[in-house]
């Protein structure tokens, strides 16, 4: 079980001695996931990408999935051996990613309505680790630390000091520039951040295993396509004013491909833990599911949305009308009429 493997990875990193390959380019959105939104060409898989701030179709570009949603040495840990340095990368690869195709087949097969306890744990573990392993959380921490260090540098300048105190430690900045110091600070502390991400995921997996139900929605319309992003797991709660990422009452949503959405639903009915609840979505509900899912991916993305070229173009076609704030006098019928005119 994944929940028993994670503590072993975290606690025994320094005991790793087996030789491994040093992987520099580490994917935070698994290629085994992205390939279901792409196309196979000559033994490779390609996907179309749209920068999240772009609104023009000409900005869409095609890329090999090996070249997207990655960062060099994102999960690399300090250590004397390659095995020690690659402990987290190896964990994600061997305990999560290599099983993804099997759970994808289960989740997208309409004839399967029950899973084993092991399969259920793997499904929940995959979604939760995908939620926490992206760069969103690390970049948020980096940005916070940058603001803190910028304030510390300004304070030192105002007081004429060449050091500041951090957690009872005297930190010297003598002869240092803010940009260089911040980059070094974040690099030194990054291993701790990725370990915290893994530990947080472990804790949430245990809670969600006790509560979650599994639901798969299929979009029953050939003309409607879902997209994904570089931060694909969406957390939603009916109490947005008190939203917290770790809250186990959040609904977790993950588009599986252009037609399927996986949802982890809290407060499952006792005795139905291993049931897959399935729903086929037809118009007009399928149109709403496509709009809301694709909009959520745009909102959640850091840099890119991914999908087929027609899917991304369709998103841009309806973007302005579907995402603008409602105005006084707007009617649902008028909005849908405009969206239909745009091809929805």
PDB file of C-alpha atoms in Angstrom, residues 158-301:
ATOM      1  CA  UNK A 158      17.668  50.995   7.625  1.00  0.00           C
ATOM      2  CA  UNK A 159      19.409  49.913  10.848  1.00  0.00           C
ATOM      3  CA  UNK A 160      22.915  49.685   9.407  1.00  0.00           C
ATOM      4  CA  UNK A 161      23.281  45.979  10.226  1.00  0.00           C
ATOM      5  CA  UNK A 162      24.724  43.263   7.979  1.00  0.00           C
ATOM      6  CA  UNK A 163      22.770  40.404   9.524  1.00  0.00           C
ATOM      7  CA  UNK A 164      19.269  39.420  10.658  1.00  0.00           C
ATOM      8  CA  UNK A 165      17.921  36.831  13.075  1.00  0.00           C
ATOM      9  CA  UNK A 166      15.929  33.853  11.791  1.00  0.00           C
ATOM     10  CA  UNK A 167      14.663  31.190  14.218  1.00  0.00           C
ATOM     11  CA  UNK A 168      17.331  32.197  16.783  1.00  0.00           C
ATOM     12  CA  UNK A 169      20.048  31.970  14.114  1.00  0.00           C
ATOM     13  CA  UNK A 170      22.190  34.899  13.062  1.00  0.00           C
ATOM     14  CA  UNK A 171      22.111  35.165   9.260  1.00  0.00           C
ATOM     15  CA  UNK A 172      24.867  37.259   7.687  1.00  0.00           C
ATOM     16  CA  UNK A 173      24.139  39.184   4.487  1.00  0.00           C
ATOM     17  CA  UNK A 174      27.456  41.004   4.383  1.00  0.00           C
ATOM     18  CA  UNK A 175      28.393  41.698   0.760  1.00  0.00           C
ATOM     19  CA  UNK A 176      25.315  39.809  -0.513  1.00  0.00           C
ATOM     20  CA  UNK A 177      22.696  40.865  -3.078  1.00  0.00           C
ATOM     21  CA  UNK A 178      19.010  40.067  -2.493  1.00  0.00           C
ATOM     22  CA  UNK A 179      18.489  38.074  -5.715  1.00  0.00           C
ATOM     23  CA  UNK A 180      21.526  35.861  -5.198  1.00  0.00           C
ATOM     24  CA  UNK A 181      20.818  35.366  -1.495  1.00  0.00           C
ATOM     25  CA  UNK A 182      17.144  34.476  -2.121  1.00  0.00           C
ATOM     26  CA  UNK A 183      18.013  31.933  -4.834  1.00  0.00           C
ATOM     27  CA  UNK A 184      20.560  30.254  -2.550  1.00  0.00           C
ATOM     28  CA  UNK A 185      18.146  30.332   0.414  1.00  0.00           C
ATOM     29  CA  UNK A 186      15.356  28.649  -1.564  1.00  0.00           C
ATOM     30  CA  UNK A 187      17.696  26.070  -3.104  1.00  0.00           C
ATOM     31  CA  UNK A 188      19.000  25.068   0.323  1.00  0.00           C
ATOM     32  CA  UNK A 189      15.504  24.679   1.767  1.00  0.00           C
ATOM     33  CA  UNK A 190      13.811  23.056  -1.247  1.00  0.00           C
ATOM     34  CA  UNK A 191      14.474  19.441  -0.133  1.00  0.00           C
ATOM     35  CA  UNK A 192      12.660  20.198   3.110  1.00  0.00           C
ATOM     36  CA  UNK A 193       9.734  21.645   1.168  1.00  0.00           C
ATOM     37  CA  UNK A 194       9.295  18.581  -1.066  1.00  0.00           C
ATOM     38  CA  UNK A 195       9.475  16.302   1.981  1.00  0.00           C
ATOM     39  CA  UNK A 196       6.768  18.369   3.672  1.00  0.00           C
ATOM     40  CA  UNK A 197       4.652  18.024   0.514  1.00  0.00           C
ATOM     41  CA  UNK A 198       5.049  14.257   0.634  1.00  0.00           C
ATOM     42  CA  UNK A 199       4.282  14.080   4.342  1.00  0.00           C
ATOM     43  CA  UNK A 200       1.208  16.275   3.870  1.00  0.00           C
ATOM     44  CA  UNK A 201       0.002  14.035   1.047  1.00  0.00           C
ATOM     45  CA  UNK A 202       0.491  10.952   3.244  1.00  0.00           C
ATOM     46  CA  UNK A 203      -1.588  12.413   6.040  1.00  0.00           C
ATOM     47  CA  UNK A 204      -4.379  13.427   3.683  1.00  0.00           C
ATOM     48  CA  UNK A 205      -4.383  10.024   1.968  1.00  0.00           C
ATOM     49  CA  UNK A 206      -4.993   8.295   5.293  1.00  0.00           C
ATOM     50  CA  UNK A 207      -7.927  10.578   6.079  1.00  0.00           C
ATOM     51  CA  UNK A 208      -9.471  10.339   2.633  1.00  0.00           C
ATOM     52  CA  UNK A 209      -9.169   6.547   2.581  1.00  0.00           C
ATOM     53  CA  UNK A 210     -11.559   6.528   5.525  1.00  0.00           C
ATOM     54  CA  UNK A 211     -14.096   8.870   3.930  1.00  0.00           C
ATOM     55  CA  UNK A 212     -13.959   9.157   0.151  1.00  0.00           C
ATOM     56  CA  UNK A 213     -16.218   7.816  -2.528  1.00  0.00           C
ATOM     57  CA  UNK A 214     -15.139   7.566  -6.172  1.00  0.00           C
ATOM     58  CA  UNK A 215     -17.237   9.104  -8.939  1.00  0.00           C
ATOM     59  CA  UNK A 216     -16.524   9.272 -12.681  1.00  0.00           C
ATOM     60  CA  UNK A 217     -18.412  11.599 -15.004  1.00  0.00           C
ATOM     61  CA  UNK A 218     -18.375  10.931 -18.753  1.00  0.00           C
ATOM     62  CA  UNK A 219     -19.087  13.753 -21.217  1.00  0.00           C
ATOM     63  CA  UNK A 220     -21.471  12.243 -23.779  1.00  0.00           C
ATOM     64  CA  UNK A 221     -20.869  14.580 -26.680  1.00  0.00           C
ATOM     65  CA  UNK A 222     -18.338  14.209 -29.486  1.00  0.00           C
ATOM     66  CA  UNK A 223     -18.051  17.983 -29.882  1.00  0.00           C
ATOM     67  CA  UNK A 224     -17.165  18.723 -26.258  1.00  0.00           C
ATOM     68  CA  UNK A 225     -13.609  18.183 -24.987  1.00  0.00           C
ATOM     69  CA  UNK A 226     -12.003  18.638 -21.597  1.00  0.00           C
ATOM     70  CA  UNK A 227      -8.548  20.123 -21.112  1.00  0.00           C
ATOM     71  CA  UNK A 228      -6.040  19.863 -18.284  1.00  0.00           C
ATOM     72  CA  UNK A 229      -3.131  21.945 -16.977  1.00  0.00           C
ATOM     73  CA  UNK A 230       0.192  21.991 -15.141  1.00  0.00           C
ATOM     74  CA  UNK A 231      -1.772  21.921 -11.867  1.00  0.00           C
ATOM     75  CA  UNK A 232      -4.579  19.528 -12.768  1.00  0.00           C
ATOM     76  CA  UNK A 233      -6.210  18.502  -9.468  1.00  0.00           C
ATOM     77  CA  UNK A 234      -8.983  20.917  -8.496  1.00  0.00           C
ATOM     78  CA  UNK A 235     -10.083  21.225  -4.865  1.00  0.00           C
ATOM     79  CA  UNK A 236     -13.591  22.573  -4.281  1.00  0.00           C
ATOM     80  CA  UNK A 237     -15.655  23.210  -1.192  1.00  0.00           C
ATOM     81  CA  UNK A 238     -19.165  24.579  -0.691  1.00  0.00           C
ATOM     82  CA  UNK A 239     -17.702  26.897   1.967  1.00  0.00           C
ATOM     83  CA  UNK A 240     -15.214  28.924  -0.133  1.00  0.00           C
ATOM     84  CA  UNK A 241     -14.828  31.592   2.557  1.00  0.00           C
ATOM     85  CA  UNK A 242     -13.166  28.958   4.758  1.00  0.00           C
ATOM     86  CA  UNK A 243     -11.338  27.021   2.039  1.00  0.00           C
ATOM     87  CA  UNK A 244      -8.188  25.196   3.154  1.00  0.00           C
ATOM     88  CA  UNK A 245      -6.098  22.967   0.851  1.00  0.00           C
ATOM     89  CA  UNK A 246      -5.707  20.224   3.471  1.00  0.00           C
ATOM     90  CA  UNK A 247      -9.433  20.103   4.349  1.00  0.00           C
ATOM     91  CA  UNK A 248     -10.581  16.476   3.828  1.00  0.00           C
ATOM     92  CA  UNK A 249     -14.106  17.752   3.114  1.00  0.00           C
ATOM     93  CA  UNK A 250     -12.862  19.227  -0.194  1.00  0.00           C
ATOM     94  CA  UNK A 251     -14.046  17.556  -3.375  1.00  0.00           C
ATOM     95  CA  UNK A 252     -11.014  16.686  -5.509  1.00  0.00           C
ATOM     96  CA  UNK A 253     -11.541  16.714  -9.283  1.00  0.00           C
ATOM     97  CA  UNK A 254      -9.177  15.462 -11.972  1.00  0.00           C
ATOM     98  CA  UNK A 255      -9.920  15.319 -15.721  1.00  0.00           C
ATOM     99  CA  UNK A 256      -8.705  11.924 -16.921  1.00  0.00           C
ATOM    100  CA  UNK A 257      -8.887  12.641 -20.640  1.00  0.00           C
ATOM    101  CA  UNK A 258     -11.032  14.703 -22.999  1.00  0.00           C
ATOM    102  CA  UNK A 259     -14.224  12.887 -21.903  1.00  0.00           C
ATOM    103  CA  UNK A 260     -13.865  11.798 -18.257  1.00  0.00           C
ATOM    104  CA  UNK A 261     -13.667  13.596 -14.909  1.00  0.00           C
ATOM    105  CA  UNK A 262     -12.682  11.726 -11.734  1.00  0.00           C
ATOM    106  CA  UNK A 263     -14.065  13.068  -8.461  1.00  0.00           C
ATOM    107  CA  UNK A 264     -13.149  12.055  -4.921  1.00  0.00           C
ATOM    108  CA  UNK A 265     -16.256  12.731  -2.862  1.00  0.00           C
ATOM    109  CA  UNK A 266     -16.003  13.003   0.953  1.00  0.00           C
ATOM    110  CA  UNK A 267     -18.521  11.452   3.334  1.00  0.00           C
ATOM    111  CA  UNK A 268     -19.098   8.290   1.362  1.00  0.00           C
ATOM    112  CA  UNK A 269     -21.859   5.864   2.377  1.00  0.00           C
ATOM    113  CA  UNK A 270     -20.539   3.142   4.676  1.00  0.00           C
ATOM    114  CA  UNK A 271     -20.296  -0.184   2.899  1.00  0.00           C
ATOM    115  CA  UNK A 272     -19.939   1.411  -0.559  1.00  0.00           C
ATOM    116  CA  UNK A 273     -16.296   2.409  -0.235  1.00  0.00           C
ATOM    117  CA  UNK A 274     -15.198   0.312  -3.215  1.00  0.00           C
ATOM    118  CA  UNK A 275     -18.049   1.326  -5.502  1.00  0.00           C
ATOM    119  CA  UNK A 276     -17.368   3.502  -8.545  1.00  0.00           C
ATOM    120  CA  UNK A 277     -20.340   5.789  -9.014  1.00  0.00           C
ATOM    121  CA  UNK A 278     -20.757   6.658 -12.697  1.00  0.00           C
ATOM    122  CA  UNK A 279     -22.739   9.375 -14.410  1.00  0.00           C
ATOM    123  CA  UNK A 280     -23.104  10.100 -18.103  1.00  0.00           C
ATOM    124  CA  UNK A 281     -23.505  13.815 -18.727  1.00  0.00           C
ATOM    125  CA  UNK A 282     -25.604  14.905 -21.707  1.00  0.00           C
ATOM    126  CA  UNK A 283     -26.619  18.337 -22.981  1.00  0.00           C
ATOM    127  CA  UNK A 284     -27.163  20.852 -21.507  1.00  0.00           C
ATOM    128  CA  UNK A 285     -25.378  19.509 -18.419  1.00  0.00           C
ATOM    129  CA  UNK A 286     -22.392  18.278 -20.447  1.00  0.00           C
ATOM    130  CA  UNK A 287     -21.898  21.817 -21.770  1.00  0.00           C
ATOM    131  CA  UNK A 288     -21.821  23.189 -18.226  1.00  0.00           C
ATOM    132  CA  UNK A 289     -19.416  20.463 -17.056  1.00  0.00           C
ATOM    133  CA  UNK A 290     -17.063  21.238 -19.934  1.00  0.00           C
ATOM    134  CA  UNK A 291     -17.199  24.983 -19.273  1.00  0.00           C
ATOM    135  CA  UNK A 292     -16.676  24.743 -15.521  1.00  0.00           C
ATOM    136  CA  UNK A 293     -13.962  22.087 -15.722  1.00  0.00           C
ATOM    137  CA  UNK A 294     -11.943  23.942 -18.366  1.00  0.00           C
ATOM    138  CA  UNK A 295     -12.378  27.245 -16.550  1.00  0.00           C
ATOM    139  CA  UNK A 296     -11.140  25.621 -13.329  1.00  0.00           C
ATOM    140  CA  UNK A 297      -8.073  24.323 -15.142  1.00  0.00           C
ATOM    141  CA  UNK A 298      -7.282  27.811 -16.410  1.00  0.00           C
ATOM    142  CA  UNK A 299      -7.755  29.298 -12.925  1.00  0.00           C
ATOM    143  CA  UNK A 300      -5.645  26.594 -11.312  1.00  0.00           C
ATOM    144  CA  UNK A 301      -2.820  26.561 -13.862  1.00  0.00           C
TER     145      UNK A 301
END
